[in-house]
Coordinates of C-alpha atoms in Angstrom, one line a residue:
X26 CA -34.2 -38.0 -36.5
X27 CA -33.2 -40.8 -38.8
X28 CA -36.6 -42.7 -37.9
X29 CA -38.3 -39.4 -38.9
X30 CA -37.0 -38.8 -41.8
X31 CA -37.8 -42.2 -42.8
X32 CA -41.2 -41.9 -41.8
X33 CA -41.6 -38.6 -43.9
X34 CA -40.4 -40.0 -47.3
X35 CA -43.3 -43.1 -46.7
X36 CA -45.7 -40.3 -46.8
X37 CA -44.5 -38.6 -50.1
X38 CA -46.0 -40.8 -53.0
X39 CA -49.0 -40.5 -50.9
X40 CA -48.9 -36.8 -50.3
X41 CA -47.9 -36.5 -54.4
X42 CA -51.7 -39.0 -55.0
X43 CA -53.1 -36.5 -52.7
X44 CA -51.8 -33.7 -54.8
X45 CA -52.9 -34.8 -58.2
X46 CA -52.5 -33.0 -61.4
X47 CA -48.5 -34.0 -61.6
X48 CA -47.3 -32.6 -57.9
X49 CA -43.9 -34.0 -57.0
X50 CA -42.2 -33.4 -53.8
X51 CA -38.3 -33.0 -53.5
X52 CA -36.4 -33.8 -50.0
X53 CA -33.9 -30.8 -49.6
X54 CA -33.2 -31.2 -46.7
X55 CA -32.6 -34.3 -44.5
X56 CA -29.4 -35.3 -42.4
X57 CA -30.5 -38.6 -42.3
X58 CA -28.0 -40.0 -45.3
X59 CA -25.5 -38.3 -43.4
X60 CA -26.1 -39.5 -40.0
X61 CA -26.8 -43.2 -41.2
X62 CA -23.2 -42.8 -43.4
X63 CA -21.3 -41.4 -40.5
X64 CA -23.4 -44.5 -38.2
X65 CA -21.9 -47.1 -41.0
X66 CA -18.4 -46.1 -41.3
X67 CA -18.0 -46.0 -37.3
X68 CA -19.5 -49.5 -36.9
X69 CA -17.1 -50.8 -39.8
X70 CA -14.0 -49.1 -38.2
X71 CA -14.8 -50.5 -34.9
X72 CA -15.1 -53.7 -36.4
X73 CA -11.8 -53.5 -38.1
X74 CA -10.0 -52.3 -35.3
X75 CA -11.8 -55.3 -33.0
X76 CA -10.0 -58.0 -36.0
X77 CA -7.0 -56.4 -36.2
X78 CA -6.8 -56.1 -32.1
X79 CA -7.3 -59.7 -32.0
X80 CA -4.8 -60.4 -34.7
X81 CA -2.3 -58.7 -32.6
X82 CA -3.1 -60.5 -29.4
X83 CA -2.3 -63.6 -31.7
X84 CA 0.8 -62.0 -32.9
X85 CA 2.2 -61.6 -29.6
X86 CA 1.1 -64.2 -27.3
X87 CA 1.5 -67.4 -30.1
X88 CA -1.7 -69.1 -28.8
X89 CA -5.1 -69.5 -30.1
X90 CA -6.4 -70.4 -26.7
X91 CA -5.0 -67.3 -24.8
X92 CA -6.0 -65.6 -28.2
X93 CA -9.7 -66.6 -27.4
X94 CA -9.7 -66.3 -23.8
X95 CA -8.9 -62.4 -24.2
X96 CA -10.6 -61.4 -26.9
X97 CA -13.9 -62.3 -25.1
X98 CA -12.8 -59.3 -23.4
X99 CA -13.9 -57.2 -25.7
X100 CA -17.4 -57.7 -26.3
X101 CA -18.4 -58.4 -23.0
X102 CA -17.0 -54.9 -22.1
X103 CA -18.8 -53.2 -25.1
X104 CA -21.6 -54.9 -23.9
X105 CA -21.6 -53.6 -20.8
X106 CA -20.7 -50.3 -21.7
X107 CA -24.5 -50.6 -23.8
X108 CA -26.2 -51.6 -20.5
X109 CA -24.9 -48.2 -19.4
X110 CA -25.6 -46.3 -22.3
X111 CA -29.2 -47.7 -21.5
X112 CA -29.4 -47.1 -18.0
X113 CA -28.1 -43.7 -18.6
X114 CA -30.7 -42.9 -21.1
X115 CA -28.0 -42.5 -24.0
X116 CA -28.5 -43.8 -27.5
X117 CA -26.1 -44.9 -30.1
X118 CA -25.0 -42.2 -32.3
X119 CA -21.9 -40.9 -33.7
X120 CA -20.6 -39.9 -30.5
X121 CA -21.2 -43.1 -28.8
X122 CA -20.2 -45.2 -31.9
X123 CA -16.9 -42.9 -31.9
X124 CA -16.5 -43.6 -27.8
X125 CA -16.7 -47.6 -28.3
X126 CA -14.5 -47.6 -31.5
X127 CA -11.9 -45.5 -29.3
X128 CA -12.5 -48.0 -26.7
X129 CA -11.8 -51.1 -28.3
X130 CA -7.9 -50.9 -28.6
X131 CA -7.9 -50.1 -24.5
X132 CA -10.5 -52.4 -23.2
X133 CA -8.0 -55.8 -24.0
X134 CA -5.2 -54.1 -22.4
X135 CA -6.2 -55.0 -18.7
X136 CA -6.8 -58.6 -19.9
X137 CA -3.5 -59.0 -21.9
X138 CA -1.7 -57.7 -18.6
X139 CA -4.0 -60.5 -16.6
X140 CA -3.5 -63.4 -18.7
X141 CA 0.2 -63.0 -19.6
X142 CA 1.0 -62.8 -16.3
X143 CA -1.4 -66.2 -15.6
X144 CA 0.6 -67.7 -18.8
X145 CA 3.7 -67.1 -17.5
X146 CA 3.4 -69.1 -14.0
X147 CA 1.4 -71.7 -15.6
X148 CA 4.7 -72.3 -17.7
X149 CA 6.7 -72.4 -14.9
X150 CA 4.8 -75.3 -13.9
X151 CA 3.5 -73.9 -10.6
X152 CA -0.1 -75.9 -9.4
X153 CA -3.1 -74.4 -11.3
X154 CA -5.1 -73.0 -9.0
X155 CA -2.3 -71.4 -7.4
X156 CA -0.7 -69.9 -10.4
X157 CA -3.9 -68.1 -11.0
X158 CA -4.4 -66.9 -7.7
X159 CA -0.5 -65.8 -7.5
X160 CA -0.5 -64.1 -11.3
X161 CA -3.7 -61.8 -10.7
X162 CA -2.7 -60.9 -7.3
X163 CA 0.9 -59.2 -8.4
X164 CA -0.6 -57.4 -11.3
X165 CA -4.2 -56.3 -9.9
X166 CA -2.5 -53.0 -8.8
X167 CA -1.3 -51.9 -11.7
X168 CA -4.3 -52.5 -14.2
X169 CA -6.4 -51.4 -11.5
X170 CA -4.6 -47.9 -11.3
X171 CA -3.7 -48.0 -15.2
X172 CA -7.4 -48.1 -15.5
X173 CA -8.4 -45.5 -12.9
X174 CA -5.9 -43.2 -14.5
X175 CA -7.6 -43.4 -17.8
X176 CA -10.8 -42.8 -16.5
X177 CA -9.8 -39.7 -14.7
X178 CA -9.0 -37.9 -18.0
X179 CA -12.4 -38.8 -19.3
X180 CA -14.6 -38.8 -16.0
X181 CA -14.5 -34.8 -15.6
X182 CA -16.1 -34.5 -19.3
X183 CA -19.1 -35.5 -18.1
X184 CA -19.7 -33.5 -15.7
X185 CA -18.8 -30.1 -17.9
X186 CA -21.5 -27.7 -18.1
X187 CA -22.6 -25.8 -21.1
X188 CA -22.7 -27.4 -24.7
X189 CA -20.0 -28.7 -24.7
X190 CA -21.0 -30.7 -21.8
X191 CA -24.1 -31.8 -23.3
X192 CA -22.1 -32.7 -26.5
X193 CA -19.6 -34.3 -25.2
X194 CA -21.0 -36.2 -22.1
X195 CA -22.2 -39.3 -23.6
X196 CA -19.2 -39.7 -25.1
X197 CA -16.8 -39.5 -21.8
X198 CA -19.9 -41.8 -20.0
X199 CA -19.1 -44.4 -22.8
X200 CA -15.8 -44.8 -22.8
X201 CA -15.7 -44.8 -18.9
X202 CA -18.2 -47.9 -18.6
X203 CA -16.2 -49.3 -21.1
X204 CA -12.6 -49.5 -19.1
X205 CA -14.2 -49.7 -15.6
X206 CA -16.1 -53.1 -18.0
X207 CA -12.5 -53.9 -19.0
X208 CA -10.9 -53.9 -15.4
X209 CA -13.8 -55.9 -13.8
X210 CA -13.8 -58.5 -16.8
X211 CA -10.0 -58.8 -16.8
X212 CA -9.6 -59.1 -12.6
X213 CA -12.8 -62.4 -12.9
X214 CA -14.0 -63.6 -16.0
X215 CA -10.2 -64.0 -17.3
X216 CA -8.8 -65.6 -14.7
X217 CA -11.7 -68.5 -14.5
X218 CA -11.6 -68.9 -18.5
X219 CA -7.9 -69.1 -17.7
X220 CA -8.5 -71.9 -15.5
X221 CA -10.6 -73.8 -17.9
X222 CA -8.9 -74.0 -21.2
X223 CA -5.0 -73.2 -20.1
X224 CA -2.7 -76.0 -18.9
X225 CA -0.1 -75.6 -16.6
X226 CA 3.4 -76.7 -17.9
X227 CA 4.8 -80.6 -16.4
X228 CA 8.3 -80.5 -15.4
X229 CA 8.4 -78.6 -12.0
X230 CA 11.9 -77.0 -11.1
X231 CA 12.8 -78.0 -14.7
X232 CA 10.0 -76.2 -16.6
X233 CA 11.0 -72.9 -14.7
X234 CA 14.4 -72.8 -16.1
X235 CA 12.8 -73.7 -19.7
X236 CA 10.2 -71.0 -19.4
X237 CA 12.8 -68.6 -18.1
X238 CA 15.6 -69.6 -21.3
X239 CA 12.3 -68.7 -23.8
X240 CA 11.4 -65.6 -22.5
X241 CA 15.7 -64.8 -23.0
X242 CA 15.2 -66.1 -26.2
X243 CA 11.7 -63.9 -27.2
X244 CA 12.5 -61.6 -30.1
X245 CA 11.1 -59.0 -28.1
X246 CA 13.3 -59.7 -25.1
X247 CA 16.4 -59.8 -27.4
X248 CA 16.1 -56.0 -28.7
X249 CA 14.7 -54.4 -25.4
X250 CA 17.4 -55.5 -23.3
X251 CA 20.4 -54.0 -24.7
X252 CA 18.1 -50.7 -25.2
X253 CA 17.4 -50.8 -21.6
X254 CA 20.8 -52.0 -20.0
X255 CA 22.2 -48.4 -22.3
X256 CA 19.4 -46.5 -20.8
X257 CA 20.5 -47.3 -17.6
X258 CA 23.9 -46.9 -18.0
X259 CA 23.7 -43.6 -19.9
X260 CA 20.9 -42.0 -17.6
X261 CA 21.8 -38.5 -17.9
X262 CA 21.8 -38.7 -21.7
X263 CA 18.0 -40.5 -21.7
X264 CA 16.9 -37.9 -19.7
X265 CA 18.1 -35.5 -21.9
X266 CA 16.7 -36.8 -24.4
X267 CA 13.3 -37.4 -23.0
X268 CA 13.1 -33.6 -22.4
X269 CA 13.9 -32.9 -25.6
X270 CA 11.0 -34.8 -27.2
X271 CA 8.4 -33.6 -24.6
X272 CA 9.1 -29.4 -24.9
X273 CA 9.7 -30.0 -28.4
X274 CA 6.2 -31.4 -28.7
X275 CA 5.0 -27.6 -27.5
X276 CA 6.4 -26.3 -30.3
X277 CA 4.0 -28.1 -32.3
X278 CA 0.5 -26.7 -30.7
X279 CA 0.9 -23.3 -32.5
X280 CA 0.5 -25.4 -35.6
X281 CA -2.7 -27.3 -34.9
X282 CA -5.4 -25.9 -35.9
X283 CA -8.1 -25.3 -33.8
X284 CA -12.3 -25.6 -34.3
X285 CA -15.4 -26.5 -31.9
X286 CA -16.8 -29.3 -34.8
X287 CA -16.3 -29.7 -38.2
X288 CA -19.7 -29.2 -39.5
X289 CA -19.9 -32.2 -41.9
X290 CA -22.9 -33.1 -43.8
X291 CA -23.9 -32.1 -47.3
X292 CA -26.0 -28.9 -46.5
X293 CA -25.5 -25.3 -45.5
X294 CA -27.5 -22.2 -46.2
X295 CA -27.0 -18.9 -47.7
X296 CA -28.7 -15.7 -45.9
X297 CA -29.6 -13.1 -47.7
X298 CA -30.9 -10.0 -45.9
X299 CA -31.4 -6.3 -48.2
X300 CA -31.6 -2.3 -46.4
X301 CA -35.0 -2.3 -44.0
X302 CA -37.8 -1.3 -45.7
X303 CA -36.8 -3.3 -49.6
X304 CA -40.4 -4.1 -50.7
X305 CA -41.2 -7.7 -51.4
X306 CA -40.7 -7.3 -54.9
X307 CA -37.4 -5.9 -55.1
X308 CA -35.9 -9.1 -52.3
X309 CA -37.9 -11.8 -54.7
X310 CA -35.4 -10.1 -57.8
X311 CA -32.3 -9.9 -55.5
X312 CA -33.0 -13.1 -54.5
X313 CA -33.2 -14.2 -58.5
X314 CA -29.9 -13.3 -58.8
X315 CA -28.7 -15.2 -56.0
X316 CA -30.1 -18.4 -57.3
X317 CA -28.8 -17.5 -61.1
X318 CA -25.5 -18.2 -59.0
X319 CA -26.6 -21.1 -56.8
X320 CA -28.0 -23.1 -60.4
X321 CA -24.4 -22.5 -61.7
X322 CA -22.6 -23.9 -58.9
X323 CA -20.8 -27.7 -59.7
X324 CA -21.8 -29.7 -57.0
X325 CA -25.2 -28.8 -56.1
X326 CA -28.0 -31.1 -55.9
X327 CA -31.0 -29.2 -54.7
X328 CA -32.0 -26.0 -53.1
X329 CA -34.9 -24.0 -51.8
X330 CA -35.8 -20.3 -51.1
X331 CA -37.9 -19.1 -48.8
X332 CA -38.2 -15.2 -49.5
X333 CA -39.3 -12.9 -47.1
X334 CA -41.8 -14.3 -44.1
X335 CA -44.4 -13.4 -41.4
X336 CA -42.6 -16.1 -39.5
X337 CA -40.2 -14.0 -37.4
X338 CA -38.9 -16.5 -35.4
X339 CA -38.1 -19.1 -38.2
X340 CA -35.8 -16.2 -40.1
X341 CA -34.3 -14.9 -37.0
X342 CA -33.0 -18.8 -36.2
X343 CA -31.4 -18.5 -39.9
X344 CA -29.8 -15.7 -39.2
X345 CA -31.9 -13.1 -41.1
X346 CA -33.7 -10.0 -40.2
X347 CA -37.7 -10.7 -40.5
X348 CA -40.2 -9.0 -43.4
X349 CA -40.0 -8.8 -46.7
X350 CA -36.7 -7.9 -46.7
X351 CA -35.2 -11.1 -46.5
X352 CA -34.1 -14.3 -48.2
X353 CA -33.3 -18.0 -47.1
X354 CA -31.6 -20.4 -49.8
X355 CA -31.1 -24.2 -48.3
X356 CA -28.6 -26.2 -50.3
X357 CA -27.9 -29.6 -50.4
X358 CA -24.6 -30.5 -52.5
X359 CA -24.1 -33.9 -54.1
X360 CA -22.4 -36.7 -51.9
X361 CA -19.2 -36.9 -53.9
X362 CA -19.4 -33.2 -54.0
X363 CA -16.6 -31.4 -52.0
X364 CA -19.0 -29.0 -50.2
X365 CA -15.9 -26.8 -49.0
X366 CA -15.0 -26.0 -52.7
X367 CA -19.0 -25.6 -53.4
X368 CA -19.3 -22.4 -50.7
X369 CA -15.4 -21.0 -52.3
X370 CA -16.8 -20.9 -55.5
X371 CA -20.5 -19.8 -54.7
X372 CA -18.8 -16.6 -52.4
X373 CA -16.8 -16.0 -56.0
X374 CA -19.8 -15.7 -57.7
X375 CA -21.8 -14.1 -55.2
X376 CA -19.1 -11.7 -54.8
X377 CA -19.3 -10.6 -58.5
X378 CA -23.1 -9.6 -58.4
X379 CA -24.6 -6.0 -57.4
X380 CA -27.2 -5.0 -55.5
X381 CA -28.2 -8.2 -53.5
X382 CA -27.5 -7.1 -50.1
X383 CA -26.0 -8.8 -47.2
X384 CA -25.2 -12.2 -48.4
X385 CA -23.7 -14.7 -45.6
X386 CA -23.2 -19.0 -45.9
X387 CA -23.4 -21.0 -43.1
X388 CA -22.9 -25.1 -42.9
X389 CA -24.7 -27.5 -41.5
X390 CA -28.2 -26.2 -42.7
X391 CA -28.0 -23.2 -40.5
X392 CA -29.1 -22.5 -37.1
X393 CA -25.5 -22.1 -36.2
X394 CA -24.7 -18.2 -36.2
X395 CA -21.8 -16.5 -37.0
X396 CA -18.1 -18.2 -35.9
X397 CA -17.3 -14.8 -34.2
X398 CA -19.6 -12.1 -33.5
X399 CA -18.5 -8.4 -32.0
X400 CA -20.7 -6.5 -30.0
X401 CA -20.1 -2.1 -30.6
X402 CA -21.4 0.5 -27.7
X403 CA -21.4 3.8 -28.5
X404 CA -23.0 6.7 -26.3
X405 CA -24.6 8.4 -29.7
X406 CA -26.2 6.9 -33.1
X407 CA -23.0 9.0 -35.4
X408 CA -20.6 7.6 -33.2
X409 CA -22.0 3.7 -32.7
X410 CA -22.1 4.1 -37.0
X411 CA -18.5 4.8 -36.9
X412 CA -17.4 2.9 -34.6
X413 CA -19.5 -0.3 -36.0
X414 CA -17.5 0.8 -39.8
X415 CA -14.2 0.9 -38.1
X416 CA -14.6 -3.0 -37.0
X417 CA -16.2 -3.8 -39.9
X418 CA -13.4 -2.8 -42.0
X419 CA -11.0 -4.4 -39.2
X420 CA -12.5 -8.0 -39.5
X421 CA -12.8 -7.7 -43.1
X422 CA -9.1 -7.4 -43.3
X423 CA -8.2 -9.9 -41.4
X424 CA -6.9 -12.7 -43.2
X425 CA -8.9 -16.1 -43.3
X426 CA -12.5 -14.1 -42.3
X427 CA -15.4 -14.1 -44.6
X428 CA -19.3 -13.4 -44.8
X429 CA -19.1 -10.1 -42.6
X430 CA -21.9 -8.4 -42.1
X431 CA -22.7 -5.2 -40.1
X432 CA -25.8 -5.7 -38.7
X433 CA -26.0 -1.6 -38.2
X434 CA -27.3 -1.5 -42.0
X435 CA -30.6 -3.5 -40.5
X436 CA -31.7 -0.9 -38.0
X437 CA -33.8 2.2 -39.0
X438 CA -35.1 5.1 -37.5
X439 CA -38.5 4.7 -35.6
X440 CA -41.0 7.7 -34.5
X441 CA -43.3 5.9 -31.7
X442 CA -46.0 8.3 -31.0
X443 CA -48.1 7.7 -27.5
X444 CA -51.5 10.2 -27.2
X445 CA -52.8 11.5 -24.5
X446 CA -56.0 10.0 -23.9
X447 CA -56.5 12.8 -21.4

């Protein structure tokens, strides 16, 4: 899409020469910016978080070396996880940006576990090659199930059906190369880099006992230990406590609130559809009106109309009945613009004005329906009209709804008249 739209806005001083007599053309709509924007900001926060994860690792383990040696970690699995992304026929986007830039805090964990461990029996002066061996034996277990149980909770994503498994399943096939990256990085490339730029500690039986008197002395150390000695000797009231922060995190859920995707972007589009049967000329002055209020909006950069088309198809995708009784505006706010504020105030205004019909907004340029649709049966036309009034009225009460429309109002009687050729 970006490459397109690229492509398209080459063209336009040359379609404008083409043109002549003073012919500009205006983008109005192009998600491009918005895509590239969205592309930027994930590549800089995966950046940051890939400084400040190695600024931690620092923090912690007080060694540029073992600093280095893990934070090679972290690209080779994001490379990896691009190999896959490849092989899998996935390209980078937002969702795969978004799946690496979650990634990046988890992927180092494996290899902090790894090397820590390799640290520790190097400083108690145990033989190299055997301190290695010994360290990534006792704690291949647990980062190998760590990992496996991280990739279980993203694994079955991929293989949802539906949209949201198309969605969705680049994103859970990105971050699952990533940590099976991490756990295969961490169990060999550590453990040789480890044996290349760390030195055991000289001393023998002697540096045990100091390595063991530091790790009393670690700040760390020094505050967990009394918390865990009272945990264990007050079990009952941990437990207690535990249980009290994990219900009391239900209580919370009722609160969130709850949406499919926020729509994002700087566009959306206004549908206006008038009674079947409105002649051409009477939508193109509804449709005036409509754009009286669009002009007077704050916030809005450009816009287009289409009204009324043979192209059935095309208004039915918008939302719109087809015929001349219809109207398409697609709007494109300003980039500073808060395009949530835009549609509040252009439903006010809309809301003011007479005779223009069935007026609906939708983001993200359209194509996206209504949020809830309900479907009426009724045995009889007088009884499927009341019905269809009774809901209407139902959803338009309901707090937090807006832009309903009873599509009843579009349908119209119809005589079809077959001769007898006989």
């Amino acid at each position: 899409a970006v490459e397109i739209s690229h492509a398209v806005r080459e063209k336009i001083p040359e379609l404008e020469a083409v043109l002549g007599d003073g012919a500009r053309l205006t983008v109005v709509f192009d998600q491009a910016p918005f895509i590239e924007e969205s592309i930027r900001g994930l590549t800089t926060e995966g950046l940051l978080g890939l400084g400040f994860a190695v600024l931690v690792i620092l923090i912690f383990l007080l060694s540029i070396r073992s600093t280095l040696v893990t934070a090679v970690s972290i690209p080779l699995s994001v490379l990896i996880a691009m190999i896959g992304l490849k092989v899998g026929g996935h390209s980078l986007n937002i969702l795969t940006l978004g799946a690496l830039t979650i990634a990046v805090g988890r992927v180092v964990d494996d290899s902090i576990v790894v090397l820590e461990n390799i640290k520790r029996h190097l400083g108690y002066g145990e033989p190299k090659h055997a301190a290695i061996l010994t360290a990534v034996r006792e704690v291949a277990g647990a980062v190998t199930a760590s990992t496996i149980t991280t990739v279980a909770v993203f694994l079955p994503i991929a293989v949802v059906g539906g949209q949201v498994g198309e969605l969705f399943r680049p994103f859970a096939v990105t971050v699952t190369v990533a940590l099976l990256a991490s756990l295969l990085v961490s169990l060999t490339v550590i453990p040789v880099l480890a044996y290349w730029f760390l030195k055991p500690a000289a001393g023998g039986v002697e540096a045990r006992e100091r390595a063991r008197a530091r790790e009393l002395r670690n700040p760390l150390q020094r505050v967990y230990l009394p918390v865990l000695r009272w945990a264990i000797g007050h079990r009952v009231v941990t437990l207690v406590l535990g249980a009290v922060v994990f219900l009391g995190t239900f209580g919370l859920v009722p609160r969130l609130e709850t949406n499919f995707l926020d729509q994002g972007g700087n566009t959306f589009t206004v549908t206006q559809e008038l009674p079947p049967g409105t002649s051409l000329a009477r939508t193109d002055a509804a449709a005036k009106k409509v754009e009286e209020a669009i002009r007077e909006v704050d916030g809005v950069e450009t816009y287009q109309v289409m009204v009324g088309s043979s192209d059935e198809a095309l208004m039915i995708a918008f939302g719109a009945g087809s015929g001349a009784n219809s109207a398409i505006f697609s709007i494109t706010t300003d980039v500073e613009a808060d395009q949530k504020a835009v549609e509040a105030e252009l439903r006010r205004r809309l809301g003011e004005l007479r005779d223009i019909g069935q007026v609906r907004l939708s983001s993200g340029g359209g194509f996206g329906g209504a949020a809830l649709q309900v479907v009426v049966r009724a045995p009889d036309q007088e009884t499927l009209r009341a019905a269809a009034a009774q809901v209407e009225k139902a959803v338009r009460d309901t707090p937090d709804t807006a832009d309903v429309v009873n599509d009843l109002a579009a349908s119209q009687p119809t005589v079809r008249v077959r001769v007898d050729r006989a």
